[in-house]
Amino acid sequence: MSRRARASTDEDLRSGNWGVPLTVLVVGMFMSILDTDIVNVAVPTMQRDFGATTDQVQWVATIYTLALGVVVPASGWLGDRFGLDRIYNVALVAFAAGSALCGIAWSLNSLLFFRVVQAIGGGLMPAVSMAMLYKIVPPNRLGVAMGLFGLGVLFAPTVGPTVGGYLVEYVNWRLIFYINVPIGALGLIAALMVLPKFATHTGQRFDFGGFTTVSLGLFALLLALSKGADWGWGSYRVLGLFALGLFMLAAFGIIELSVREPLLDVHVFKYPNFTNSLLLISFLMAGLFGLYFYIPLFLQEGEGLGALQAGLLLLLPALLTGLTMPFAGKAYDKVGARWPAAIGCLIVAYGTYLMRNVTPDTPRGTLVLWMCVRNIGMGVAFMPIMASSMAGMPSAEVNRASAVSNIVQRVSSAFGLAVMTSLLTTQMAQQYASRASLSAAGTAADPHLSGSGLAGWAGAVQTAAFGGGLGDLFLVTAGGTALCALLALMLPAKPGAGGGMMMMEGGGPAPPVEAVEAVATAAVAAEPEPAAAAPRPRRRTTTTRRTPTGPPVAAAVATSEPEPRLASG
């Protein structure tokens, strides 16, 4: 399909009602991301049921992440080849089926295999959903749409511990998988009814070389990041995986620059706005998933709360994030991404900075207040950044750019958690050594401190060291987020600006001016000559050019006969 044809198809998609299809996509996005976090609280129970060691049961989470790294790179090609709506439906079925199989798993090995099946759908849904969103939503409503879409991105990680904690404590851990089956069935019915049909672009070859190198590279890096803390960051296994991953990714870059039809179009990084937004998203995602892994852990180990109690404390901050994002989307539609993103990053930095003082004695209300401040900033910043990332990109490249964006987000989340784990481990060791040495004299002077009293003292010192190390982690994260505010000032100051494409009146990308002129000339040449006795006025054909000093303007071609409507789907 030609670029002109794709532009007309996208214009037709944007001319319809996009609110209901967006709701379907939000539900699917929420379900796929929720499963990533809801499983964490069930890991100890799975370990007891299967009689596995801690290292073995941790593969329930690790194998899912590794499978995502293999599946997501192919999402762009699959969406182009078979249609975004078809791939979304297949992904939804695969995710629901994989969830049902995980629920009936009879051993740890069977559960790990079924998690791979589940990850096929869980990896495709976010990438395909984002590509569809950019094609069905008009540019002037993109901010509001991304604000609603972001509910599945930011709300799910905070709701996951609450839902998972309740199901694990009061029902059964298998229900965290079974619950996806009816939701997936309803989502499939809704998708078949309301999602528009998307065009397929046949004739594109699958880039096996690129797929092999990027899959192996991401697999090696994600495995090293996931198991580095257990295997040792300086071990030969981890260092070898890092070397293999970097080598494969370098080979992937060379292949993608040389092949005619690349799997992932690395040329999308030539758009400065996309690259800048992706850097910001990566850091925010790393901080989001990293801190929301350790905060529930601290509440359970440091303050002795149950899984459900810890999850409930995270619920109010999550609700504030959900309430903030639609307003941030409206702000983007009016003022662009620059100031909402910069202000939001500063709020996140301030809230994270307040959390540096967390200790086991910190009142829970104070801790919730700090998290609320941080989450409000996340809601203000995240959606404008996401909305502007591809606002100025040609529609023909949205599928591949969405795949690139999702890969970077997945890798940055794992990388952020790995870096935070390494930093926390180091800081905890230093905190424990210093606190133990300060208390050693008092302990030796008290002859009654022995047995259970000594064990209690050691536990208190370890808990205090955990809180101190976590405070250092918050301080470093706050500084990095404050630097992100400076990077956010480079985002466009107007919605939809900062890109390399021209926009048609209907919202779709227009072809280059030269192509418009060629179509106009062909249309005029093909028009029949009017009779001499009754001259028929020829309709005027106009082409509006881009001026050197002005923004991209509409380019329209009018002919005497209407352009045939293109079939899609």
PDB file of N, CA and C in Angstrom, residues 227-239:
ATOM      1  N   LYS A 227      19.059 -11.883  37.161  1.00  0.00           N
ATOM      2  CA  LYS A 227      19.742 -12.818  38.055  1.00  0.00           C
ATOM      3  C   LYS A 227      21.077 -12.289  38.563  1.00  0.00           C
ATOM      4  N   GLY A 228      21.414 -11.049  38.221  1.00  0.00           N
ATOM      5  CA  GLY A 228      22.706 -10.517  38.636  1.00  0.00           C
ATOM      6  C   GLY A 228      22.887 -10.483  40.136  1.00  0.00           C
ATOM      7  N   ALA A 229      21.831 -10.101  40.871  1.00  0.00           N
ATOM      8  CA  ALA A 229      21.946 -10.025  42.321  1.00  0.00           C
ATOM      9  C   ALA A 229      22.146 -11.406  42.943  1.00  0.00           C
ATOM     10  N   ASP A 230      21.564 -12.451  42.330  1.00  0.00           N
ATOM     11  CA  ASP A 230      21.693 -13.807  42.871  1.00  0.00           C
ATOM     12  C   ASP A 230      23.017 -14.456  42.461  1.00  0.00           C
ATOM     13  N   TRP A 231      23.398 -14.266  41.226  1.00  0.00           N
ATOM     14  CA  TRP A 231      24.610 -14.898  40.727  1.00  0.00           C
ATOM     15  C   TRP A 231      25.872 -14.097  41.028  1.00  0.00           C
ATOM     16  N   GLY A 232      25.712 -12.825  41.356  1.00  0.00           N
ATOM     17  CA  GLY A 232      26.874 -11.969  41.579  1.00  0.00           C
ATOM     18  C   GLY A 232      27.182 -11.157  40.335  1.00  0.00           C
ATOM     19  N   TRP A 233      27.211  -9.829  40.500  1.00  0.00           N
ATOM     20  CA  TRP A 233      27.415  -8.966  39.334  1.00  0.00           C
ATOM     21  C   TRP A 233      28.793  -9.145  38.698  1.00  0.00           C
ATOM     22  N   GLY A 234      29.753  -9.610  39.450  1.00  0.00           N
ATOM     23  CA  GLY A 234      31.077  -9.832  38.892  1.00  0.00           C
ATOM     24  C   GLY A 234      31.349 -11.263  38.478  1.00  0.00           C
ATOM     25  N   SER A 235      30.322 -12.128  38.518  1.00  0.00           N
ATOM     26  CA  SER A 235      30.518 -13.529  38.162  1.00  0.00           C
ATOM     27  C   SER A 235      30.691 -13.668  36.648  1.00  0.00           C
ATOM     28  N   TYR A 236      31.289 -14.788  36.273  1.00  0.00           N
ATOM     29  CA  TYR A 236      31.529 -15.028  34.846  1.00  0.00           C
ATOM     30  C   TYR A 236      30.215 -15.178  34.073  1.00  0.00           C
ATOM     31  N   ARG A 237      29.211 -15.755  34.703  1.00  0.00           N
ATOM     32  CA  ARG A 237      27.930 -15.929  34.017  1.00  0.00           C
ATOM     33  C   ARG A 237      27.296 -14.581  33.667  1.00  0.00           C
ATOM     34  N   VAL A 238      27.286 -13.689  34.640  1.00  0.00           N
ATOM     35  CA  VAL A 238      26.662 -12.381  34.411  1.00  0.00           C
ATOM     36  C   VAL A 238      27.466 -11.553  33.426  1.00  0.00           C
ATOM     37  N   LEU A 239      28.776 -11.529  33.595  1.00  0.00           N
ATOM     38  CA  LEU A 239      29.615 -10.760  32.674  1.00  0.00           C
ATOM     39  C   LEU A 239      29.538 -11.329  31.257  1.00  0.00           C
TER      40      LEU A 239
END
